[in-house]
Amino acid sequence: MEKTVLLICGSLRERSLNRQAGEYVASLLEGKVRSRWLDYAGLPFMNQDIEFPTPPAVQRVRDEVAAADAVWLFSPEYNHGIPGVLKNCLDWLSRPVERGSQATAMQGKLALFSCAGGGAKARYCAADLAETLSFLQADLVETVHAQVALDRQDYATDVLTLADGEQAALQAQAAILLDRLA
Ligand SMILES: Cc1cc2nc3c(=O)[nH]c(=O)nc-3n(C[C@H](O)[C@H](O)[C@H](O)COP(=O)(O)O)c2cc1C
C-alpha cells in the first residue's frame, strides 16, 4: 500500500515560506509516497478541563497523525522558539488518546523537520523541535535537519527561493525518509 507522509506547517499564514519549503518537499515525494497537509487551525487551546471526552477537532488531528506513516514538520521560529500554534498542536498530540491510556498519537511515529527563518535559520525552533519530538517518543529521523535562510527578497515577495545547498539538504532528508519508508 502507498505510504503517507503528513506535512505539518508551523505557520498558519497562507503565503508561509515554510509551507513553500514543504511544497518543494511534496514535489520531491510525488509519485513515491502520498503527502498531504495537516489542517490543525481549528484546534482549541490545550486545556485539561476539556481533554475528555476528546474534542472532535483534536480527534480528527490525532486520527490524521495515526493514519500517516511519517510526519514532516516545516516551521519558522517565533521569538526563538516553536510558534504557539504548532506547540499547541504538539501538546494535544502528546496527551493520551483516551482517559487512563498511556498511548499517544506520536509514540513511535517516524518524524522529521525542516525550519526556515531569518539570520539564525530558526535554529532555536529546530533545537526545541528536536527536544519536544524526542520527549514525545517520536521516531525522530537521525539526520541533519534542513535549515533554510530567509532573506530580504523572500520576506519582501513572500516567494521562497531555495539556495542550491538548501535544496540539496531537503533532498537528502527526503531520501532518508523514503529509505526508511521502503
Ligand atoms: C511573532 C513572530 C516572531 C518572530 N520571531 C522570529 C525569530 O525569533 N527568529 C526569526 O528568524 N524570525 C522570526 N520571525 C520572522 C519569521 O521568520 C518570518 O515572519 C517568517 O516569514 C515566518 O515564517 P512563514 O513565512 O512560514 O510564515 C518572527 C515572526 C513573528 C510573526
Short mmCIF file of N, CA and C and ligand atoms in Angstrom, two decimals:
data_model
loop_
_atom_site.label_atom_id
_atom_site.label_comp_id
_atom_site.label_asym_id
_atom_site.label_seq_id
_atom_site.Cartn_x
_atom_site.Cartn_y
_atom_site.Cartn_z
N MET A 1 0.84 -1.20 0.00
CA MET A 1 0.00 0.00 0.00
C MET A 1 0.88 1.26 0.00
N GLU A 2 0.41 2.28 -0.67
CA GLU A 2 1.20 3.52 -0.74
C GLU A 2 1.33 4.15 0.65
N LYS A 3 2.54 4.58 0.97
CA LYS A 3 2.78 5.20 2.27
C LYS A 3 2.34 6.67 2.25
N THR A 4 2.01 7.16 3.43
CA THR A 4 1.53 8.55 3.53
C THR A 4 2.43 9.36 4.46
N VAL A 5 2.81 10.53 4.00
CA VAL A 5 3.58 11.47 4.82
C VAL A 5 2.69 12.68 5.11
N LEU A 6 2.52 12.95 6.38
CA LEU A 6 1.69 14.09 6.77
C LEU A 6 2.59 15.31 6.97
N LEU A 7 2.33 16.35 6.22
CA LEU A 7 3.12 17.58 6.31
C LEU A 7 2.43 18.53 7.30
N ILE A 8 3.22 19.07 8.21
CA ILE A 8 2.65 19.95 9.24
C ILE A 8 3.41 21.27 9.20
N CYS A 9 2.69 22.35 8.99
CA CYS A 9 3.34 23.66 8.90
C CYS A 9 3.16 24.42 10.21
N GLY A 10 4.25 24.97 10.71
CA GLY A 10 4.20 25.73 11.96
C GLY A 10 3.69 27.14 11.79
N SER A 11 3.38 27.51 10.56
CA SER A 11 2.84 28.84 10.29
C SER A 11 1.48 28.67 9.64
N LEU A 12 0.50 29.43 10.12
CA LEU A 12 -0.85 29.29 9.57
C LEU A 12 -1.10 30.22 8.39
N ARG A 13 -0.16 31.13 8.11
CA ARG A 13 -0.49 32.11 7.07
C ARG A 13 -0.41 31.47 5.68
N GLU A 14 -1.29 32.00 4.83
CA GLU A 14 -1.48 31.42 3.51
C GLU A 14 -0.18 31.35 2.70
N ARG A 15 0.59 32.45 2.75
CA ARG A 15 1.79 32.50 1.90
C ARG A 15 3.05 32.13 2.68
N SER A 16 2.88 31.35 3.69
CA SER A 16 4.01 30.92 4.54
C SER A 16 5.19 30.42 3.71
N LEU A 17 6.36 30.93 4.01
CA LEU A 17 7.58 30.50 3.32
C LEU A 17 7.94 29.07 3.74
N ASN A 18 7.62 28.72 4.97
CA ASN A 18 7.85 27.34 5.41
C ASN A 18 6.94 26.38 4.67
N ARG A 19 5.72 26.82 4.45
CA ARG A 19 4.80 25.98 3.68
C ARG A 19 5.35 25.78 2.26
N GLN A 20 5.97 26.84 1.73
CA GLN A 20 6.56 26.72 0.39
C GLN A 20 7.73 25.73 0.40
N ALA A 21 8.49 25.69 1.49
CA ALA A 21 9.55 24.68 1.60
C ALA A 21 8.91 23.29 1.61
N GLY A 22 7.77 23.19 2.28
CA GLY A 22 7.06 21.91 2.32
C GLY A 22 6.52 21.52 0.95
N GLU A 23 6.09 22.52 0.18
CA GLU A 23 5.60 22.23 -1.18
C GLU A 23 6.74 21.71 -2.05
N TYR A 24 7.92 22.26 -1.83
CA TYR A 24 9.09 21.76 -2.58
C TYR A 24 9.32 20.29 -2.22
N VAL A 25 9.25 19.98 -0.93
CA VAL A 25 9.43 18.59 -0.49
C VAL A 25 8.32 17.70 -1.07
N ALA A 26 7.09 18.22 -1.07
CA ALA A 26 5.98 17.43 -1.63
C ALA A 26 6.27 17.08 -3.09
N SER A 27 6.90 18.01 -3.81
CA SER A 27 7.22 17.74 -5.22
C SER A 27 8.29 16.65 -5.31
N LEU A 28 9.18 16.60 -4.32
CA LEU A 28 10.21 15.55 -4.31
C LEU A 28 9.60 14.17 -4.02
N LEU A 29 8.55 14.19 -3.19
CA LEU A 29 7.95 12.92 -2.76
C LEU A 29 6.94 12.39 -3.77
N GLU A 30 6.50 13.28 -4.66
CA GLU A 30 5.43 12.93 -5.60
C GLU A 30 5.77 11.67 -6.40
N GLY A 31 4.79 10.78 -6.48
CA GLY A 31 4.99 9.55 -7.26
C GLY A 31 5.66 8.45 -6.47
N LYS A 32 6.18 8.80 -5.27
CA LYS A 32 6.87 7.80 -4.44
C LYS A 32 6.05 7.46 -3.20
N VAL A 33 5.56 8.49 -2.55
CA VAL A 33 4.65 8.31 -1.42
C VAL A 33 3.58 9.40 -1.55
N ARG A 34 2.48 9.19 -0.83
CA ARG A 34 1.45 10.22 -0.83
C ARG A 34 1.80 11.25 0.25
N SER A 35 1.56 12.52 -0.01
CA SER A 35 1.75 13.51 1.05
C SER A 35 0.53 14.42 1.10
N ARG A 36 0.23 14.87 2.29
CA ARG A 36 -0.86 15.84 2.42
C ARG A 36 -0.61 16.70 3.65
N TRP A 37 -1.21 17.89 3.64
CA TRP A 37 -1.03 18.83 4.74
C TRP A 37 -2.03 18.55 5.85
N LEU A 38 -1.57 18.69 7.07
CA LEU A 38 -2.48 18.63 8.22
C LEU A 38 -3.09 20.01 8.43
N ASP A 39 -4.41 20.06 8.48
CA ASP A 39 -5.09 21.31 8.82
C ASP A 39 -5.45 21.24 10.31
N TYR A 40 -4.73 22.04 11.10
CA TYR A 40 -5.00 21.99 12.54
C TYR A 40 -5.42 23.34 13.09
N ALA A 41 -5.77 24.27 12.17
CA ALA A 41 -6.09 25.64 12.60
C ALA A 41 -7.30 25.68 13.54
N GLY A 42 -8.15 24.66 13.49
CA GLY A 42 -9.36 24.68 14.31
C GLY A 42 -9.20 24.07 15.69
N LEU A 43 -7.96 23.70 16.05
CA LEU A 43 -7.76 23.10 17.38
C LEU A 43 -8.05 24.12 18.49
N PRO A 44 -8.70 23.68 19.57
CA PRO A 44 -8.82 24.59 20.72
C PRO A 44 -7.46 24.71 21.42
N PHE A 45 -7.32 25.69 22.29
CA PHE A 45 -6.11 25.76 23.11
C PHE A 45 -6.11 24.58 24.09
N MET A 46 -4.93 24.00 24.29
CA MET A 46 -4.82 22.93 25.28
C MET A 46 -5.35 23.42 26.61
N ASN A 47 -6.24 22.62 27.16
CA ASN A 47 -6.86 22.95 28.44
C ASN A 47 -7.31 21.61 29.03
N GLN A 48 -6.72 21.20 30.12
CA GLN A 48 -7.05 19.88 30.66
C GLN A 48 -8.50 19.76 31.08
N ASP A 49 -9.17 20.90 31.26
CA ASP A 49 -10.60 20.82 31.60
C ASP A 49 -11.44 20.28 30.45
N ILE A 50 -10.93 20.39 29.20
CA ILE A 50 -11.73 19.94 28.06
C ILE A 50 -11.11 18.71 27.37
N GLU A 51 -10.16 18.06 28.07
CA GLU A 51 -9.43 16.95 27.44
C GLU A 51 -10.31 15.74 27.14
N PHE A 52 -11.25 15.41 28.06
CA PHE A 52 -12.11 14.24 27.89
C PHE A 52 -13.56 14.66 28.10
N PRO A 53 -14.49 14.24 27.25
CA PRO A 53 -14.24 13.48 26.03
C PRO A 53 -13.42 14.31 25.04
N THR A 54 -12.65 13.62 24.22
CA THR A 54 -11.75 14.29 23.30
C THR A 54 -12.54 15.22 22.36
N PRO A 55 -12.17 16.50 22.29
CA PRO A 55 -12.87 17.41 21.36
C PRO A 55 -12.75 16.88 19.92
N PRO A 56 -13.82 17.00 19.11
CA PRO A 56 -13.79 16.46 17.75
C PRO A 56 -12.61 16.97 16.91
N ALA A 57 -12.24 18.23 17.05
CA ALA A 57 -11.13 18.77 16.25
C ALA A 57 -9.81 18.08 16.64
N VAL A 58 -9.67 17.75 17.92
CA VAL A 58 -8.46 17.07 18.40
C VAL A 58 -8.45 15.64 17.87
N GLN A 59 -9.62 15.00 17.92
CA GLN A 59 -9.72 13.61 17.44
C GLN A 59 -9.33 13.52 15.97
N ARG A 60 -9.81 14.49 15.19
CA ARG A 60 -9.53 14.47 13.74
C ARG A 60 -8.02 14.58 13.50
N VAL A 61 -7.37 15.50 14.22
CA VAL A 61 -5.93 15.69 14.06
C VAL A 61 -5.18 14.42 14.49
N ARG A 62 -5.59 13.85 15.62
CA ARG A 62 -4.93 12.61 16.08
C ARG A 62 -5.13 11.48 15.07
N ASP A 63 -6.33 11.40 14.50
CA ASP A 63 -6.61 10.34 13.51
C ASP A 63 -5.72 10.51 12.29
N GLU A 64 -5.53 11.76 11.87
CA GLU A 64 -4.69 12.00 10.68
C GLU A 64 -3.24 11.61 10.95
N VAL A 65 -2.78 11.93 12.15
CA VAL A 65 -1.40 11.55 12.51
C VAL A 65 -1.29 10.03 12.60
N ALA A 66 -2.29 9.42 13.22
CA ALA A 66 -2.25 7.95 13.37
C ALA A 66 -2.23 7.27 12.01
N ALA A 67 -2.96 7.83 11.05
CA ALA A 67 -3.07 7.20 9.73
C ALA A 67 -1.81 7.40 8.88
N ALA A 68 -0.97 8.34 9.27
CA ALA A 68 0.22 8.64 8.46
C ALA A 68 1.38 7.72 8.84
N ASP A 69 2.23 7.42 7.88
CA ASP A 69 3.41 6.61 8.16
C ASP A 69 4.55 7.48 8.69
N ALA A 70 4.49 8.77 8.43
CA ALA A 70 5.52 9.69 8.92
C ALA A 70 4.93 11.10 8.96
N VAL A 71 5.50 11.92 9.82
CA VAL A 71 5.12 13.34 9.81
C VAL A 71 6.38 14.17 9.54
N TRP A 72 6.20 15.22 8.76
CA TRP A 72 7.34 16.11 8.44
C TRP A 72 6.88 17.53 8.76
N LEU A 73 7.56 18.13 9.72
CA LEU A 73 7.18 19.47 10.16
C LEU A 73 8.04 20.52 9.46
N PHE A 74 7.41 21.60 9.08
CA PHE A 74 8.09 22.76 8.48
C PHE A 74 7.72 23.95 9.33
N SER A 75 8.73 24.58 9.93
CA SER A 75 8.33 25.64 10.87
C SER A 75 9.29 26.81 10.95
N PRO A 76 8.70 28.01 11.06
CA PRO A 76 9.54 29.17 11.40
C PRO A 76 9.77 29.15 12.90
N GLU A 77 10.58 30.07 13.38
CA GLU A 77 10.61 30.24 14.84
C GLU A 77 9.96 31.57 15.16
N TYR A 78 9.27 31.58 16.25
CA TYR A 78 8.70 32.81 16.77
C TYR A 78 9.41 33.10 18.09
N ASN A 79 10.09 34.26 18.11
CA ASN A 79 10.79 34.67 19.34
C ASN A 79 11.66 33.54 19.92
N HIS A 80 12.48 33.01 19.02
CA HIS A 80 13.45 31.97 19.38
C HIS A 80 12.81 30.71 19.96
N GLY A 81 11.64 30.37 19.47
CA GLY A 81 11.02 29.13 19.93
C GLY A 81 10.01 28.60 18.91
N ILE A 82 9.34 27.51 19.28
CA ILE A 82 8.31 26.92 18.42
C ILE A 82 7.09 27.85 18.41
N PRO A 83 6.53 28.19 17.24
CA PRO A 83 5.33 29.02 17.22
C PRO A 83 4.23 28.40 18.11
N GLY A 84 3.51 29.26 18.80
CA GLY A 84 2.50 28.77 19.75
C GLY A 84 1.48 27.84 19.12
N VAL A 85 1.06 28.13 17.89
CA VAL A 85 0.04 27.28 17.26
C VAL A 85 0.56 25.85 17.09
N LEU A 86 1.81 25.73 16.68
CA LEU A 86 2.38 24.39 16.48
C LEU A 86 2.61 23.70 17.82
N LYS A 87 3.08 24.46 18.80
CA LYS A 87 3.30 23.87 20.13
C LYS A 87 1.98 23.38 20.71
N ASN A 88 0.93 24.16 20.48
CA ASN A 88 -0.40 23.74 20.95
C ASN A 88 -0.81 22.42 20.31
N CYS A 89 -0.55 22.30 19.01
CA CYS A 89 -0.87 21.06 18.30
C CYS A 89 -0.07 19.90 18.88
N LEU A 90 1.23 20.12 19.09
CA LEU A 90 2.08 19.06 19.65
C LEU A 90 1.65 18.71 21.08
N ASP A 91 1.20 19.72 21.82
CA ASP A 91 0.73 19.45 23.19
C ASP A 91 -0.49 18.52 23.16
N TRP A 92 -1.43 18.78 22.23
CA TRP A 92 -2.58 17.87 22.12
C TRP A 92 -2.12 16.48 21.71
N LEU A 93 -1.16 16.42 20.80
CA LEU A 93 -0.68 15.11 20.32
C LEU A 93 0.09 14.36 21.40
N SER A 94 0.54 15.08 22.42
CA SER A 94 1.35 14.46 23.48
C SER A 94 0.49 13.75 24.51
N ARG A 95 -0.81 14.00 24.47
CA ARG A 95 -1.68 13.52 25.56
C ARG A 95 -2.33 12.17 25.22
N PRO A 96 -2.73 11.42 26.24
CA PRO A 96 -3.31 10.10 25.99
C PRO A 96 -4.51 10.16 25.05
N VAL A 97 -4.62 9.14 24.19
CA VAL A 97 -5.72 9.14 23.21
C VAL A 97 -7.06 8.90 23.91
N GLU A 98 -7.03 8.25 25.07
CA GLU A 98 -8.26 8.17 25.88
C GLU A 98 -7.90 8.16 27.36
N ARG A 99 -8.87 8.48 28.17
CA ARG A 99 -8.61 8.59 29.61
C ARG A 99 -8.03 7.28 30.16
N GLY A 100 -6.96 7.39 30.90
CA GLY A 100 -6.38 6.20 31.54
C GLY A 100 -5.39 5.46 30.66
N SER A 101 -5.35 5.83 29.38
CA SER A 101 -4.44 5.14 28.45
C SER A 101 -3.04 5.76 28.53
N GLN A 102 -2.05 4.98 28.14
CA GLN A 102 -0.68 5.53 28.05
C GLN A 102 -0.37 5.91 26.61
N ALA A 103 -1.20 5.44 25.69
CA ALA A 103 -0.89 5.61 24.27
C ALA A 103 -1.12 7.05 23.80
N THR A 104 -0.19 7.55 22.99
CA THR A 104 -0.37 8.86 22.36
C THR A 104 -0.16 8.72 20.86
N ALA A 105 -0.62 9.73 20.13
CA ALA A 105 -0.56 9.66 18.66
C ALA A 105 0.87 9.71 18.13
N MET A 106 1.79 10.25 18.91
CA MET A 106 3.15 10.48 18.39
C MET A 106 4.15 9.38 18.74
N GLN A 107 3.79 8.52 19.69
CA GLN A 107 4.74 7.48 20.12
C GLN A 107 5.16 6.61 18.93
N GLY A 108 6.45 6.55 18.69
CA GLY A 108 6.97 5.70 17.63
C GLY A 108 6.75 6.23 16.23
N LYS A 109 6.16 7.40 16.12
CA LYS A 109 5.85 7.94 14.78
C LYS A 109 7.14 8.46 14.13
N LEU A 110 7.38 8.00 12.94
CA LEU A 110 8.53 8.49 12.17
C LEU A 110 8.35 9.99 11.94
N ALA A 111 9.36 10.78 12.35
CA ALA A 111 9.19 12.23 12.28
C ALA A 111 10.47 12.91 11.83
N LEU A 112 10.32 13.98 11.11
CA LEU A 112 11.46 14.82 10.76
C LEU A 112 10.97 16.25 10.60
N PHE A 113 11.92 17.17 10.58
CA PHE A 113 11.50 18.57 10.47
C PHE A 113 12.53 19.38 9.71
N SER A 114 12.06 20.50 9.18
CA SER A 114 12.91 21.47 8.49
C SER A 114 12.40 22.84 8.90
N CYS A 115 13.32 23.78 9.05
CA CYS A 115 12.92 25.09 9.54
C CYS A 115 13.46 26.19 8.63
N ALA A 116 12.62 27.15 8.30
CA ALA A 116 13.05 28.33 7.55
C ALA A 116 12.85 29.56 8.41
N GLY A 117 13.90 30.33 8.57
CA GLY A 117 13.81 31.52 9.41
C GLY A 117 14.86 32.55 9.01
N GLY A 118 14.93 33.61 9.78
CA GLY A 118 15.84 34.72 9.48
C GLY A 118 17.30 34.34 9.70
N GLY A 119 18.09 35.31 10.14
CA GLY A 119 19.54 35.15 10.22
C GLY A 119 20.01 33.84 10.83
N ALA A 120 19.37 33.41 11.91
CA ALA A 120 19.82 32.20 12.61
C ALA A 120 19.17 30.94 12.05
N LYS A 121 18.46 31.08 10.91
CA LYS A 121 17.81 29.93 10.24
C LYS A 121 16.93 29.13 11.20
N ALA A 122 16.26 29.85 12.08
CA ALA A 122 15.30 29.20 13.00
C ALA A 122 15.95 28.11 13.84
N ARG A 123 17.20 28.31 14.21
CA ARG A 123 17.90 27.22 14.91
C ARG A 123 17.35 26.98 16.31
N TYR A 124 16.77 28.02 16.92
CA TYR A 124 16.20 27.79 18.25
C TYR A 124 14.95 26.92 18.16
N CYS A 125 14.15 27.18 17.14
CA CYS A 125 12.97 26.34 16.93
C CYS A 125 13.40 24.91 16.62
N ALA A 126 14.42 24.77 15.78
CA ALA A 126 14.89 23.43 15.42
C ALA A 126 15.35 22.67 16.67
N ALA A 127 16.07 23.36 17.54
CA ALA A 127 16.53 22.71 18.78
C ALA A 127 15.34 22.31 19.65
N ASP A 128 14.35 23.20 19.73
CA ASP A 128 13.16 22.90 20.55
C ASP A 128 12.37 21.73 19.95
N LEU A 129 12.27 21.71 18.62
CA LEU A 129 11.51 20.62 17.98
C LEU A 129 12.20 19.28 18.24
N ALA A 130 13.53 19.28 18.15
CA ALA A 130 14.26 18.03 18.41
C ALA A 130 13.98 17.55 19.83
N GLU A 131 14.00 18.49 20.77
CA GLU A 131 13.76 18.14 22.17
C GLU A 131 12.32 17.65 22.38
N THR A 132 11.37 18.41 21.86
CA THR A 132 9.96 18.08 22.10
C THR A 132 9.58 16.77 21.41
N LEU A 133 10.01 16.60 20.16
CA LEU A 133 9.65 15.36 19.45
C LEU A 133 10.29 14.15 20.10
N SER A 134 11.49 14.31 20.63
CA SER A 134 12.13 13.20 21.36
C SER A 134 11.34 12.90 22.63
N PHE A 135 10.96 13.95 23.34
CA PHE A 135 10.19 13.76 24.57
C PHE A 135 8.87 13.05 24.29
N LEU A 136 8.29 13.33 23.12
CA LEU A 136 7.03 12.69 22.72
C LEU A 136 7.24 11.26 22.24
N GLN A 137 8.49 10.82 22.27
CA GLN A 137 8.87 9.46 21.84
C GLN A 137 8.58 9.21 20.37
N ALA A 138 8.67 10.29 19.58
CA ALA A 138 8.59 10.10 18.13
C ALA A 138 9.87 9.41 17.68
N ASP A 139 9.77 8.75 16.54
CA ASP A 139 10.94 8.10 15.96
C ASP A 139 11.63 9.14 15.06
N LEU A 140 12.40 10.01 15.70
CA LEU A 140 12.99 11.15 15.01
C LEU A 140 14.09 10.68 14.06
N VAL A 141 13.92 11.00 12.80
CA VAL A 141 14.90 10.57 11.80
C VAL A 141 16.23 11.24 12.11
N GLU A 142 17.25 10.44 12.24
CA GLU A 142 18.58 10.97 12.56
C GLU A 142 19.19 11.55 11.31
N THR A 143 19.16 12.82 11.20
CA THR A 143 19.69 13.46 10.02
C THR A 143 20.00 14.91 10.38
N VAL A 144 20.75 15.55 9.54
CA VAL A 144 20.91 16.99 9.72
C VAL A 144 19.62 17.62 9.22
N HIS A 145 18.90 18.26 10.10
CA HIS A 145 17.62 18.83 9.71
C HIS A 145 17.86 20.08 8.87
N ALA A 146 17.23 20.10 7.71
CA ALA A 146 17.49 21.21 6.79
C ALA A 146 17.05 22.52 7.42
N GLN A 147 17.92 23.50 7.36
CA GLN A 147 17.56 24.83 7.85
C GLN A 147 17.73 25.82 6.70
N VAL A 148 16.66 26.53 6.44
CA VAL A 148 16.60 27.41 5.29
C VAL A 148 16.71 28.86 5.76
N ALA A 149 17.60 29.61 5.11
CA ALA A 149 17.78 31.02 5.46
C ALA A 149 16.83 31.88 4.64
N LEU A 150 16.00 32.64 5.32
CA LEU A 150 15.11 33.57 4.62
C LEU A 150 15.84 34.90 4.49
N ASP A 151 15.82 35.46 3.29
CA ASP A 151 16.48 36.75 3.11
C ASP A 151 15.45 37.83 2.79
N ARG A 152 15.97 39.03 2.59
CA ARG A 152 15.11 40.18 2.37
C ARG A 152 14.14 39.98 1.22
N GLN A 153 14.67 39.33 0.16
CA GLN A 153 13.82 39.13 -1.02
C GLN A 153 12.68 38.16 -0.71
N ASP A 154 12.99 37.10 0.04
CA ASP A 154 11.93 36.16 0.43
C ASP A 154 10.84 36.90 1.21
N TYR A 155 11.29 37.71 2.18
CA TYR A 155 10.33 38.42 3.02
C TYR A 155 9.52 39.42 2.19
N ALA A 156 10.21 40.13 1.28
CA ALA A 156 9.53 41.19 0.52
C ALA A 156 8.53 40.64 -0.47
N THR A 157 8.85 39.49 -1.06
CA THR A 157 7.99 38.95 -2.11
C THR A 157 7.05 37.85 -1.61
N ASP A 158 7.35 37.32 -0.43
CA ASP A 158 6.62 36.14 0.07
C ASP A 158 6.74 34.96 -0.89
N VAL A 159 7.81 34.96 -1.63
CA VAL A 159 8.10 33.81 -2.51
C VAL A 159 9.46 33.25 -2.08
N LEU A 160 9.46 31.97 -1.74
CA LEU A 160 10.68 31.36 -1.22
C LEU A 160 11.62 30.98 -2.36
N THR A 161 12.87 31.42 -2.22
CA THR A 161 13.91 30.97 -3.15
C THR A 161 14.87 30.08 -2.36
N LEU A 162 15.00 28.85 -2.79
CA LEU A 162 15.89 27.92 -2.08
C LEU A 162 17.25 27.92 -2.75
N ALA A 163 18.29 28.15 -1.97
CA ALA A 163 19.66 28.06 -2.50
C ALA A 163 19.96 26.59 -2.84
N ASP A 164 20.96 26.39 -3.67
CA ASP A 164 21.30 25.01 -4.08
C ASP A 164 21.53 24.11 -2.87
N GLY A 165 22.28 24.64 -1.89
CA GLY A 165 22.60 23.85 -0.70
C GLY A 165 21.34 23.51 0.10
N GLU A 166 20.39 24.43 0.10
CA GLU A 166 19.14 24.17 0.83
C GLU A 166 18.30 23.11 0.11
N GLN A 167 18.27 23.21 -1.20
CA GLN A 167 17.57 22.17 -1.97
C GLN A 167 18.21 20.82 -1.71
N ALA A 168 19.54 20.81 -1.71
CA ALA A 168 20.27 19.55 -1.50
C ALA A 168 19.96 18.98 -0.11
N ALA A 169 19.88 19.86 0.88
CA ALA A 169 19.60 19.39 2.24
C ALA A 169 18.20 18.79 2.32
N LEU A 170 17.23 19.44 1.68
CA LEU A 170 15.86 18.91 1.69
C LEU A 170 15.79 17.59 0.90
N GLN A 171 16.54 17.54 -0.19
CA GLN A 171 16.58 16.29 -0.98
C GLN A 171 17.19 15.16 -0.15
N ALA A 172 18.23 15.49 0.62
CA ALA A 172 18.88 14.46 1.44
C ALA A 172 17.91 13.95 2.51
N GLN A 173 17.16 14.87 3.11
CA GLN A 173 16.16 14.46 4.10
C GLN A 173 15.11 13.56 3.46
N ALA A 174 14.64 13.97 2.27
CA ALA A 174 13.61 13.18 1.58
C ALA A 174 14.14 11.78 1.26
N ALA A 175 15.39 11.71 0.85
CA ALA A 175 15.98 10.40 0.50
C ALA A 175 16.03 9.49 1.73
N ILE A 176 16.41 10.07 2.86
CA ILE A 176 16.47 9.27 4.09
C ILE A 176 15.07 8.80 4.49
N LEU A 177 14.11 9.71 4.37
CA LEU A 177 12.73 9.34 4.70
C LEU A 177 12.24 8.21 3.79
N LEU A 178 12.45 8.36 2.50
CA LEU A 178 11.97 7.34 1.55
C LEU A 178 12.64 6.00 1.83
N ASP A 179 13.91 6.07 2.22
CA ASP A 179 14.62 4.85 2.57
C ASP A 179 13.97 4.17 3.78
N ARG A 180 13.65 5.00 4.78
CA ARG A 180 13.01 4.45 5.99
C ARG A 180 11.62 3.88 5.69
N LEU A 181 10.94 4.46 4.72
CA LEU A 181 9.57 4.01 4.41
C LEU A 181 9.54 2.83 3.44
N ALA A 182 10.69 2.54 2.84
CA ALA A 182 10.71 1.48 1.80
C ALA A 182 10.44 0.10 2.42
C1 LIG B 1 5.61 36.55 16.34
C2 LIG B 1 6.80 36.43 15.43
C3 LIG B 1 8.04 36.19 15.98
C4 LIG B 1 9.16 36.01 15.15
N1 LIG B 1 10.35 35.67 15.71
C5 LIG B 1 11.38 35.32 14.91
C6 LIG B 1 12.57 34.77 15.45
O1 LIG B 1 12.73 34.61 16.64
N2 LIG B 1 13.56 34.41 14.59
C7 LIG B 1 13.42 34.54 13.22
O2 LIG B 1 14.32 34.16 12.48
N3 LIG B 1 12.31 35.08 12.68
C8 LIG B 1 11.28 35.45 13.49
N4 LIG B 1 10.13 35.95 12.94
C9 LIG B 1 10.08 36.21 11.50
C10 LIG B 1 9.72 34.96 10.73
O3 LIG B 1 10.89 34.22 10.45
C11 LIG B 1 9.03 35.35 9.41
O4 LIG B 1 7.87 36.09 9.67
C12 LIG B 1 8.74 34.13 8.58
O5 LIG B 1 8.35 34.53 7.30
C13 LIG B 1 7.63 33.32 9.23
O6 LIG B 1 7.50 32.09 8.58
P1 LIG B 1 6.41 31.83 7.47
O7 LIG B 1 6.81 32.62 6.26
O8 LIG B 1 6.48 30.35 7.22
O9 LIG B 1 5.08 32.28 7.98
C14 LIG B 1 9.01 36.14 13.74
C15 LIG B 1 7.75 36.42 13.21
C16 LIG B 1 6.67 36.54 14.03
C17 LIG B 1 5.31 36.79 13.41
#
